[in-house]
Coordinates of N, CA and C and ligand atoms in Angstrom, one line a residue:
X70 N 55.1 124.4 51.2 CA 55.1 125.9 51.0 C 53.7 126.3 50.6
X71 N 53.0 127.4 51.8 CA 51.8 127.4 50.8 C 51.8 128.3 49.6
X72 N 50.5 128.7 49.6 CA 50.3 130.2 48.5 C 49.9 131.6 49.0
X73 N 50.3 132.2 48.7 CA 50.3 133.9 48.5 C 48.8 133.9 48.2
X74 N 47.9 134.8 48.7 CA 46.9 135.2 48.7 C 46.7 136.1 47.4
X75 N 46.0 136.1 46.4 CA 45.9 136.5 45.3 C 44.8 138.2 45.5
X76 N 45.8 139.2 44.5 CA 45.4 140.6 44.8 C 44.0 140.6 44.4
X77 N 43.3 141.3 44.8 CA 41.4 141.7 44.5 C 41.7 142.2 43.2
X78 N 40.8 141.4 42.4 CA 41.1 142.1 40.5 C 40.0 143.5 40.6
X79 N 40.4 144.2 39.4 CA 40.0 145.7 39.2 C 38.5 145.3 38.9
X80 N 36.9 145.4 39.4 CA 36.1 145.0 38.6 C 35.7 145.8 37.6
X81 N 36.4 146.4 37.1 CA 35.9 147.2 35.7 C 36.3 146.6 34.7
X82 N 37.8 145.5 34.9 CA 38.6 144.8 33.8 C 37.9 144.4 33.1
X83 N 37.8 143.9 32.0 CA 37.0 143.5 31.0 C 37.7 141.6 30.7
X84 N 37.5 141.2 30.9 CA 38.5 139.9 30.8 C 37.9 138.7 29.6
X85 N 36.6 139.2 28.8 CA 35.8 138.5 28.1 C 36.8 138.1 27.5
X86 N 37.7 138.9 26.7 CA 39.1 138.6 25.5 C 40.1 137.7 25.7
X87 N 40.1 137.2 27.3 CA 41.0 136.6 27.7 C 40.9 134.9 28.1
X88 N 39.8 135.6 29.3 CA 39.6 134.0 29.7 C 37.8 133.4 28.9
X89 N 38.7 132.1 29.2 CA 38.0 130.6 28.2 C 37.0 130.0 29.6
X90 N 36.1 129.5 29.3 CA 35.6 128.8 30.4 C 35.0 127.5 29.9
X91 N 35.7 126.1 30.2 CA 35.3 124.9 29.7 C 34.4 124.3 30.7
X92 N 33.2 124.3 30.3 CA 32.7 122.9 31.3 C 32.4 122.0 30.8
X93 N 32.7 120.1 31.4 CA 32.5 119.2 30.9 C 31.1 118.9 30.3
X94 N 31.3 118.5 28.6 CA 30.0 118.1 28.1 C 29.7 116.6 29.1
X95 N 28.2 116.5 28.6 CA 27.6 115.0 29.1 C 27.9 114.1 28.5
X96 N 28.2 112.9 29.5 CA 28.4 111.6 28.9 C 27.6 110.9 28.1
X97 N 28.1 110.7 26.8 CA 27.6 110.0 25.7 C 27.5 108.5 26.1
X98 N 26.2 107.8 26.5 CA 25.8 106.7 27.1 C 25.6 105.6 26.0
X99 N 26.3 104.6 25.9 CA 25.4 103.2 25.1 C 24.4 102.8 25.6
X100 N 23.9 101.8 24.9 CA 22.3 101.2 24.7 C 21.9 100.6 26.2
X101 N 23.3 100.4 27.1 CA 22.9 99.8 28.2 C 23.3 101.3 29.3
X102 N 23.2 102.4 29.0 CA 23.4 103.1 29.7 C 24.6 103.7 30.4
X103 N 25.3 103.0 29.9 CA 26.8 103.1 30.7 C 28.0 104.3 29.4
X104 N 28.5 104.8 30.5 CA 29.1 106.1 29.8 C 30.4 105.6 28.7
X105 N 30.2 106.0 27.5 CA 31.3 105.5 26.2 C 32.2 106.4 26.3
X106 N 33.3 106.0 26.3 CA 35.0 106.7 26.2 C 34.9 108.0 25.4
X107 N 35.0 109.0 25.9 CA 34.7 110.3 25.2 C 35.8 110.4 23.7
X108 N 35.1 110.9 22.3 CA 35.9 110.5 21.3 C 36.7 111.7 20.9
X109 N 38.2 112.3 21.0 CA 38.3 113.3 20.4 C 37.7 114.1 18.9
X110 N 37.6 114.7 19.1 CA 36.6 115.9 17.9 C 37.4 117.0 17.4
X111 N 37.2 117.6 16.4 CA 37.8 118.8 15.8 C 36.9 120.2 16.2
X112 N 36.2 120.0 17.8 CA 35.2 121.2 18.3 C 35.9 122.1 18.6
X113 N 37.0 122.3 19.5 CA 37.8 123.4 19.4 C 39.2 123.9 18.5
X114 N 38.8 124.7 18.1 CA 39.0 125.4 16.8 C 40.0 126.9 16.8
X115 N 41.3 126.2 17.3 CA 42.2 127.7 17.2 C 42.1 129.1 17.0
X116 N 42.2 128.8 15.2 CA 41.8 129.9 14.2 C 40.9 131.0 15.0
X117 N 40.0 130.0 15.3 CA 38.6 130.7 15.8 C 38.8 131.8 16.9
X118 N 39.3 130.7 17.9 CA 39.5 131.4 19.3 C 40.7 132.8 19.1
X119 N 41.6 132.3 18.3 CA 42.7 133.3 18.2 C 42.5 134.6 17.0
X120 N 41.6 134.0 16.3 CA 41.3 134.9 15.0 C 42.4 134.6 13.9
X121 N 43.7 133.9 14.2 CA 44.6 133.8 13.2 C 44.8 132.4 13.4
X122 N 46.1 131.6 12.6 CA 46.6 130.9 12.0 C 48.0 131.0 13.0
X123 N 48.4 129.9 13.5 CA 49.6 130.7 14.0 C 50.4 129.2 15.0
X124 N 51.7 128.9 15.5 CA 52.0 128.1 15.9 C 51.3 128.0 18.1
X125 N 50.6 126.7 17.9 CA 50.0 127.2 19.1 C 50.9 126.2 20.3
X126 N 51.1 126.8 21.7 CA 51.9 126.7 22.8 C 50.8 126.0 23.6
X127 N 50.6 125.3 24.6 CA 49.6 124.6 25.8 C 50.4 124.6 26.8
X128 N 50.0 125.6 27.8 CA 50.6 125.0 29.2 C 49.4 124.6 29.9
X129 N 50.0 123.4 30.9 CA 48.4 122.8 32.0 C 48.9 123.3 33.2
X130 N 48.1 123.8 34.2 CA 48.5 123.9 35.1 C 48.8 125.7 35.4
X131 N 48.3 126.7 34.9 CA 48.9 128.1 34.8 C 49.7 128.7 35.9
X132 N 48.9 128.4 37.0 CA 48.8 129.1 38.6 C 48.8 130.3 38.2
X133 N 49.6 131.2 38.8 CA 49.3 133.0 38.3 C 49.6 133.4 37.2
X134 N 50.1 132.4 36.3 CA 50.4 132.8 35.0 C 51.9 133.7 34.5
X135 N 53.1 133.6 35.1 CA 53.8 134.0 34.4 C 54.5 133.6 33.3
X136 N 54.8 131.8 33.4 CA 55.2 131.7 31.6 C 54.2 132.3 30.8
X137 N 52.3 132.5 31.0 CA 52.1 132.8 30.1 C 52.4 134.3 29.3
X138 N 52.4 134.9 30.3 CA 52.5 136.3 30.4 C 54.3 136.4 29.1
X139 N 54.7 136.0 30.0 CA 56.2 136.1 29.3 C 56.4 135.6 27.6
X140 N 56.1 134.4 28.5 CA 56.2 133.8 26.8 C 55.2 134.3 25.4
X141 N 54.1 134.9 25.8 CA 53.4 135.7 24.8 C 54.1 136.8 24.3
X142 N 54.8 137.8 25.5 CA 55.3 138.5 25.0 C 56.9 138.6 24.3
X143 N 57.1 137.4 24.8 CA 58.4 136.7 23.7 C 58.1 136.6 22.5
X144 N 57.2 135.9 21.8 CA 57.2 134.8 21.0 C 55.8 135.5 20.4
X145 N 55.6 136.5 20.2 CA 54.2 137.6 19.7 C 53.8 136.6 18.2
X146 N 54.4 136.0 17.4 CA 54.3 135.1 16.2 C 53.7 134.0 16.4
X147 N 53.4 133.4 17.8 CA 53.1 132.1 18.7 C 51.4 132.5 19.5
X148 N 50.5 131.3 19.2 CA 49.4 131.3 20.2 C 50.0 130.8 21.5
X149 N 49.0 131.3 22.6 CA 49.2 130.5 23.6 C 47.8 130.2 24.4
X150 N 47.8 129.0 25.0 CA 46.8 128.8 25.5 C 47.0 127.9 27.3
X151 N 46.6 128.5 28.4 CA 47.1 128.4 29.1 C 45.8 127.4 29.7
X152 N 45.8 126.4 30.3 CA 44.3 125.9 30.7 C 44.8 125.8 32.6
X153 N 44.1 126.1 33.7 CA 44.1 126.0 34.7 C 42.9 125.8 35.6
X154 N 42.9 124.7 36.2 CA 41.5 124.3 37.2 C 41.7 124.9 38.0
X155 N 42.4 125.9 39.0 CA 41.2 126.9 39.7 C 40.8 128.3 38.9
X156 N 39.7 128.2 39.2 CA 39.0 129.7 38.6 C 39.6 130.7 38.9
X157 N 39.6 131.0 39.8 CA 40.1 132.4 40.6 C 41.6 132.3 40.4
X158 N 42.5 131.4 40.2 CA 43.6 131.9 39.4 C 43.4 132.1 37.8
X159 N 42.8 131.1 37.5 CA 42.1 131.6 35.7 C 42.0 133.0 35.6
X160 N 40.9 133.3 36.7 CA 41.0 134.8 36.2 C 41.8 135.9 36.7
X161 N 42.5 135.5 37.3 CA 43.6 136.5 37.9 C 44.4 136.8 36.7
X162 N 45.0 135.1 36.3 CA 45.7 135.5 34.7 C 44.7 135.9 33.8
X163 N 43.9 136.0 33.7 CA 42.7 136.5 32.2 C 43.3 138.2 32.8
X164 N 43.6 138.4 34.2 CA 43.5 139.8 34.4 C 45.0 140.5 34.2
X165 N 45.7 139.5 33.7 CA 47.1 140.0 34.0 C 47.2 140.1 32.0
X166 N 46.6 139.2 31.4 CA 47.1 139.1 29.9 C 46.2 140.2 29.4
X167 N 44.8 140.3 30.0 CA 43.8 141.9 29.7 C 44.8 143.5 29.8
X168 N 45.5 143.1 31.0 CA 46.2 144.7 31.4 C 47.7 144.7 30.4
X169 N 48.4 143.6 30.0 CA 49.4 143.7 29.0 C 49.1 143.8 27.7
X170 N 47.9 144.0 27.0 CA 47.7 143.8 25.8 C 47.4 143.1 25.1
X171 N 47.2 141.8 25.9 CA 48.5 140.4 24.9 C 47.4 139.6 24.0
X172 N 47.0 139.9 22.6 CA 46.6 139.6 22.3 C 46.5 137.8 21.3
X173 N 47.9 137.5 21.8 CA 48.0 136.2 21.6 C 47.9 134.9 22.6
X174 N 47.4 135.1 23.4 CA 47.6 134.4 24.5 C 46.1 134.6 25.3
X175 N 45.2 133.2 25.3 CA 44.1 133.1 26.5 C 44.1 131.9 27.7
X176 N 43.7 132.2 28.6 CA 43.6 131.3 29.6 C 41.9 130.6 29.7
X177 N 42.1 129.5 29.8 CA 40.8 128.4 30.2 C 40.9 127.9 31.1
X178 N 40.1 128.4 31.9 CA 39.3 127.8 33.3 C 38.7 126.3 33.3
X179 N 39.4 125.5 33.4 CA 38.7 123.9 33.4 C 40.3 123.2 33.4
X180 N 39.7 121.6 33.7 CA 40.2 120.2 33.4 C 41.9 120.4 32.3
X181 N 42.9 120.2 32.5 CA 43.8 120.8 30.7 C 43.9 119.0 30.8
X182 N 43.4 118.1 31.5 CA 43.6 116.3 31.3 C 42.1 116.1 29.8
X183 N 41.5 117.0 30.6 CA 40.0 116.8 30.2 C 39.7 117.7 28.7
X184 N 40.4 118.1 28.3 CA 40.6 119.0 27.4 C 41.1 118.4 26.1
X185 N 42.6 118.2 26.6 CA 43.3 117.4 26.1 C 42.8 115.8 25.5
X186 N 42.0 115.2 26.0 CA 41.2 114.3 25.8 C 40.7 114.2 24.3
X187 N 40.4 115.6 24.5 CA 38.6 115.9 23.0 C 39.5 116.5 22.1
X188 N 41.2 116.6 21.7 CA 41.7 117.3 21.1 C 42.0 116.6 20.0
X189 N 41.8 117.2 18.7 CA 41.7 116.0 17.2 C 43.3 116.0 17.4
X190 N 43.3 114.7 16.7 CA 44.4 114.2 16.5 C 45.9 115.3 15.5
X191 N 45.4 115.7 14.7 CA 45.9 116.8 13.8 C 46.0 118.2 14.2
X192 N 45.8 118.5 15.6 CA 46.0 120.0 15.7 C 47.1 120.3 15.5
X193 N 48.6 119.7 15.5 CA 49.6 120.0 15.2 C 50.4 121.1 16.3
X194 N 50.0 120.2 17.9 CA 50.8 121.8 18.5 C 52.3 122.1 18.5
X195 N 52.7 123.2 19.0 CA 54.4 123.4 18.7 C 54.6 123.1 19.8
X196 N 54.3 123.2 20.9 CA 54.9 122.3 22.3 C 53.6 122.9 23.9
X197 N 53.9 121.2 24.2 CA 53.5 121.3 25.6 C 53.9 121.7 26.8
X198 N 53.5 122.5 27.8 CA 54.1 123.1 29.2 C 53.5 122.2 30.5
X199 N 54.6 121.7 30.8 CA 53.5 121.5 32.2 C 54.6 121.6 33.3
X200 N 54.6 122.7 34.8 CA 55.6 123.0 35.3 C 55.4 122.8 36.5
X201 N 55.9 122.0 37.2 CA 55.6 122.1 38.6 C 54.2 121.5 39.4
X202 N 53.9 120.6 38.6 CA 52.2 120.2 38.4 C 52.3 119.4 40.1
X203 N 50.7 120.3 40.7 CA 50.9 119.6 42.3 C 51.4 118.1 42.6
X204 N 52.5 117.3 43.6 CA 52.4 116.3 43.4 C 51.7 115.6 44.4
X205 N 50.4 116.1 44.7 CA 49.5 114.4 45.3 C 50.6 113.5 45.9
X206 N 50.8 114.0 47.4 CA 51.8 112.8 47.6 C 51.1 111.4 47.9
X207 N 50.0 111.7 49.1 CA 49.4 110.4 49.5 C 48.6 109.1 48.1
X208 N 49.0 108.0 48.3 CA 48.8 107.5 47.0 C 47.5 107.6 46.9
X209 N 46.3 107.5 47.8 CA 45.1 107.5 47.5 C 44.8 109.2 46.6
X210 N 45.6 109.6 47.0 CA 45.4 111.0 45.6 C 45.9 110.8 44.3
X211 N 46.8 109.9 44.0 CA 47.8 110.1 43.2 C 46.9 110.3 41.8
X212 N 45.4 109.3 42.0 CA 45.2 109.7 40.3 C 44.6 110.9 40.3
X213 N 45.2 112.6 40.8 CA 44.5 114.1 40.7 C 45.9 113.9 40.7
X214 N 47.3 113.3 39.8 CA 47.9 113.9 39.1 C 47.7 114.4 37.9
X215 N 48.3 115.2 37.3 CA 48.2 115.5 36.1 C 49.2 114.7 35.3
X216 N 50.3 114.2 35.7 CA 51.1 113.5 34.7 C 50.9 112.1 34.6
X217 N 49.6 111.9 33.9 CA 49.0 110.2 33.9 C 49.4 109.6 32.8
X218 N 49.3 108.0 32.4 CA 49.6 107.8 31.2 C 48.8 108.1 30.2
X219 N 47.2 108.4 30.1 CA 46.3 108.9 29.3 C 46.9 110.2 28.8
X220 N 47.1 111.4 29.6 CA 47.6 112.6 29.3 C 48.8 112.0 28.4
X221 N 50.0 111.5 29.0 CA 51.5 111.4 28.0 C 50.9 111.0 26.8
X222 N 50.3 109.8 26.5 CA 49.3 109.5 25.1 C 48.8 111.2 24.7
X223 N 48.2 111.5 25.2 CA 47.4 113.0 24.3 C 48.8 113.8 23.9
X224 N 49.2 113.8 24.7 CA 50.7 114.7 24.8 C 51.5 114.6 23.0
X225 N 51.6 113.3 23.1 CA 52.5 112.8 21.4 C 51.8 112.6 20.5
X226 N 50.1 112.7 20.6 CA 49.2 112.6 19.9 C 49.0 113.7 19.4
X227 N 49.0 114.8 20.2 CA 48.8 116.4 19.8 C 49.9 116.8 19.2
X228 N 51.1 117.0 20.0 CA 52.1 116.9 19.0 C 52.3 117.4 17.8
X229 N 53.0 118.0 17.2 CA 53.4 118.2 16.0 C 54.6 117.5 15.6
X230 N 54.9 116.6 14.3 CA 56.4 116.5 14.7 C 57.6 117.7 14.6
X231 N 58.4 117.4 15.8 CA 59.4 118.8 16.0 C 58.6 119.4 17.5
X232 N 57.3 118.8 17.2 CA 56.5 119.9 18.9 C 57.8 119.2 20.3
X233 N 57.4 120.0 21.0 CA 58.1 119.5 22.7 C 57.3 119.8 23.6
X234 N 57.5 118.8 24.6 CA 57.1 119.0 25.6 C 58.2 119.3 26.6
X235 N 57.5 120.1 27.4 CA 58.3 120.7 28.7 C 58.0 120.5 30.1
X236 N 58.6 119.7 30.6 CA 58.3 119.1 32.2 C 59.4 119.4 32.7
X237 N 58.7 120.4 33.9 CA 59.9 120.9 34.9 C 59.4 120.3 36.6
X238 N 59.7 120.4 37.5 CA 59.2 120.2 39.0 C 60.1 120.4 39.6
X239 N 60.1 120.6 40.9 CA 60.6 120.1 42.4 C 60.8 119.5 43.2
X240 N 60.1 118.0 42.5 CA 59.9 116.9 43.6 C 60.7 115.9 42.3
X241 N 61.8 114.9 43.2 CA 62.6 114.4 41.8 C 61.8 113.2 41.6
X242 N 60.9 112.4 43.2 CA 60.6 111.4 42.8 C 59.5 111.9 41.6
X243 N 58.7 112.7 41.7 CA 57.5 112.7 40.7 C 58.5 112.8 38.9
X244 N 59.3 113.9 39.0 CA 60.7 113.7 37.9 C 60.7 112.3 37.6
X245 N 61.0 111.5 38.2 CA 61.6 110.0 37.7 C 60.9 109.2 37.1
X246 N 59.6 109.1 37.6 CA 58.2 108.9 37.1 C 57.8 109.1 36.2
X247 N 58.0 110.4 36.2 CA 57.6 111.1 34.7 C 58.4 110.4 33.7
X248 N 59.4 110.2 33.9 CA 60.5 110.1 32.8 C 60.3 108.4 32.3
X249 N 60.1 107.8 33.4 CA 59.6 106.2 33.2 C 58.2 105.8 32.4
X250 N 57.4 106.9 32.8 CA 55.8 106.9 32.1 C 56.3 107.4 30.8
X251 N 57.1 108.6 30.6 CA 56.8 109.0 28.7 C 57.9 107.9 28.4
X252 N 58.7 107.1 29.1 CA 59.2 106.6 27.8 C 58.4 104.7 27.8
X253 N 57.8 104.7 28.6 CA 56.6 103.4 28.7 C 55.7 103.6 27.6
X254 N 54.9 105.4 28.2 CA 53.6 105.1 26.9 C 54.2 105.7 25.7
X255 N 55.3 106.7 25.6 CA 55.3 107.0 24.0 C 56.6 107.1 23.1
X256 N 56.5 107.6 22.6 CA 58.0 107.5 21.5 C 58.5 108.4 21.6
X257 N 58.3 110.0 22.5 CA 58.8 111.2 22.6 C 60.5 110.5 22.9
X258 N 61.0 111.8 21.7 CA 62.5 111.3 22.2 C 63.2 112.1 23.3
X259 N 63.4 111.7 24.4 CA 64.2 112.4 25.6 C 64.5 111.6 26.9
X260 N 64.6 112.1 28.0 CA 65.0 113.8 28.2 C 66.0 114.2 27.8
X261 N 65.7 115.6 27.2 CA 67.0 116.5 27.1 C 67.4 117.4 28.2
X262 N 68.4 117.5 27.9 CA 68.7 118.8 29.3 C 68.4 119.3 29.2
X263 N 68.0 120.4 30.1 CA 67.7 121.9 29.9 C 68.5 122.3 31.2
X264 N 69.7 123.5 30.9 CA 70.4 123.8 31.6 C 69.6 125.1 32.4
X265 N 70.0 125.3 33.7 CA 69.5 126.5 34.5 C 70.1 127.6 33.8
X266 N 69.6 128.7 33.3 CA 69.9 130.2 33.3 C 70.0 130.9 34.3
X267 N 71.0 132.0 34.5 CA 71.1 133.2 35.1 C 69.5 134.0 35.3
X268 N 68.9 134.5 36.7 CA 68.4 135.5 36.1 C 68.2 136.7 35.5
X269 N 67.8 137.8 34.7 CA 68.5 139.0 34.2 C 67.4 139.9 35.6
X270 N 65.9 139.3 35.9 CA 65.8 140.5 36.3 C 64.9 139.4 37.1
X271 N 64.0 140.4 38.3 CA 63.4 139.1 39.6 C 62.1 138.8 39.3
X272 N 62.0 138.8 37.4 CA 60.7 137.8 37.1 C 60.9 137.2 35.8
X273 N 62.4 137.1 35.6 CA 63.2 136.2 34.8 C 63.4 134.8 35.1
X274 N 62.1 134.5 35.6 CA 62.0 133.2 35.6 C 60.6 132.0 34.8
X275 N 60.6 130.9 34.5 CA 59.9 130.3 33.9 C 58.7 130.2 34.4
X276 N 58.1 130.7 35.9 CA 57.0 130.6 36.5 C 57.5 130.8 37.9
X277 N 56.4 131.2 38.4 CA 56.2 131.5 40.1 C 56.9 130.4 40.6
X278 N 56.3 129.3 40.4 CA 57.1 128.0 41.1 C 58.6 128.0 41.1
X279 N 59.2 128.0 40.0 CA 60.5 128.1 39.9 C 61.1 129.1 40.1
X280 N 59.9 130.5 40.5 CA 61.3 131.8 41.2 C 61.5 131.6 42.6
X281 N 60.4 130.5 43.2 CA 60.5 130.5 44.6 C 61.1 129.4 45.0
X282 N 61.8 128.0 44.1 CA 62.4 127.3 44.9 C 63.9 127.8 44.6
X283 N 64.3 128.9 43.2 CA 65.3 129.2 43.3 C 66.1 130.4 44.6
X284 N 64.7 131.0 44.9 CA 65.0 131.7 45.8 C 65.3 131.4 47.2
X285 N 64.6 130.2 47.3 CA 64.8 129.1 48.4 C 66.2 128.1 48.2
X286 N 66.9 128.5 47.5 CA 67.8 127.1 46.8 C 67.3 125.8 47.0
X287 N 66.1 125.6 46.5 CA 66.0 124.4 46.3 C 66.1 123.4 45.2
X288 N 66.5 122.3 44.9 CA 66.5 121.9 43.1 C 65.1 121.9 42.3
X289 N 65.6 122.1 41.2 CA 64.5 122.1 40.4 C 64.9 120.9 38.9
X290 N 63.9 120.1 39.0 CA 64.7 119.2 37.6 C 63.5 119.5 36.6
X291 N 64.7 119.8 35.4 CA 64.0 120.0 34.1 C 64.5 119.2 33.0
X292 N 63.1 118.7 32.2 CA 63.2 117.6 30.7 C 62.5 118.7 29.7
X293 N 63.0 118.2 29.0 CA 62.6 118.3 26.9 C 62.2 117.3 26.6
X294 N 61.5 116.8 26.2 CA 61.1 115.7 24.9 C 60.8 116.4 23.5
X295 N 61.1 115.6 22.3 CA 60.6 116.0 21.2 C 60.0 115.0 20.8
X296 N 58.9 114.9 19.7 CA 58.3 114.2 18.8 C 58.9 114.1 17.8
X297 N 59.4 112.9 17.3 CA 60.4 112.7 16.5 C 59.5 112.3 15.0
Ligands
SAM326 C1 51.8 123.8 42.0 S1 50.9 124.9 40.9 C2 52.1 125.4 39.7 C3 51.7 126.6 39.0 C4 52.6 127.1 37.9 N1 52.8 126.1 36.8 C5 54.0 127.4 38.4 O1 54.9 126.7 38.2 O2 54.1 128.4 39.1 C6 50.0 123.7 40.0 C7 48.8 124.3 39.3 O3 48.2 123.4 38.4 C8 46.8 123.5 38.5 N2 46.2 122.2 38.1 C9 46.2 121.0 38.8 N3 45.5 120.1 38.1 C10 45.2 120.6 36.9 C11 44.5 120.2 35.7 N4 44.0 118.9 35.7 N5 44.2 121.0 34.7 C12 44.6 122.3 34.8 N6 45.3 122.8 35.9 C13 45.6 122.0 36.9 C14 46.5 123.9 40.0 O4 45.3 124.5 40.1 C15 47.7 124.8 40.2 O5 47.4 126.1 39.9

């Protein structure tokens, strides 16, 4: 299924408030030149970016951004931070959370593998999102998955205990995998079910991806893990 062509943003929008733009620092080289394992750091700084203190959310992968959109304005007590590698959807969401107000919630333009990487050990997040993440069928693509075992590691590392992570898709073999990798690399306790809801209205759903295979009846399998 492809994608919908994304509407021409307003250029007067102001989107500074919204969207994040990461580009990868340079490789820190040893004595023989060769590039050293990048070390997580305490460089990015919540507080900062949000101006408050507050329980913060990570989805990877945004596409147009409606959990973000939603869930900010659910959960107004909750940061959120949405990270997405393509630009031009980055800023489409920076243009959609600019025109709602939503001052809890930004989107970053870059890598959320590569991100996650440089994330101190103690940020303490309240939960991870990742929904629908492309699946690379041909194996020579497979490592431009996002659900690698390096990420599941960052995943329970970031963590808060009590945080969750949230893995939904449409492809079951990528599902099964998933489920075999978190319980290989970490101690997250699951899957838990997560039952399908009704929806109340036709953007009562958890993301674009999932309004369109529902619309398609197609399945969708969803996990919970917690950090126990
Ligand atoms: C199939 S779309 C699903 C979008 C959305 N989660 C949904 O359910 O509607 C997957 C999205 O993940 C983004 N993506 C892929 N790899 C990524 C990465 N390493 N970091 C951040 N975003 C990534 C893609 O650009 C794409 O927008």
């Amino acid at each position: 299924m492809g994608r919908r062509a994304l509407k021409k943003l307003d250029p007067t929008l102001d989107l500074s408030g919204h969207l994040l733009v990461s580009r990868p620092a340079p490789p820190v080289l040893d004595a023989a030149g060769i590039p050293l394992e990048p070390k997580p750091s305490s460089a990015w700084d919540a507080s900062a970016v949000f101006g408050r203190v507050a329980p913060l959310e990570i989805e990877v992968g945004s596409g147009k951004g409606l959990f973000l959109v939603r869930a900010a304005k659910e959960r107004p007590d909750h940061n959120f931070l949405g990270i997405e590698l393509a630009h031009k959807y980055a800023r489409h969401i920076a243009a959609r959370l600019a025109r709602a107000g939503l001052s809890n919630a930004r989107i970053l333009s870059g890598d959320g593998l590569a991100f996650f990487r440089q994330l101190p050990d103690d940020i303490g997040l309240t939960a991870v999102h990742v929904y629908f993440p492309d699946p690379w069928w041909k194996k020579r693509h497979r490592k431009r998955r996002v659900m690698t075992e390096a990420f599941a590691r960052d995943i329970e590392r970031t963590l808060a205990i009590g945080g969750m992570l949230h893995f939904w898709t449409d492809v079951e073999e990528y599902f099964q995998e998933t489920l075999s990798l978190l319980a290989a690399e970490t101690k997250l306790a699951g899957p838990l079910n997560v039952a399908e809801r009704p929806a109340d209205d036709d953007l009562d759903y958890r993301t674009h991806f999932e309004r369109r295979m529902r619309m398609h009846e197609l399945p969708v399998y969803r996990a919970e893990f917690r950090k126990a």
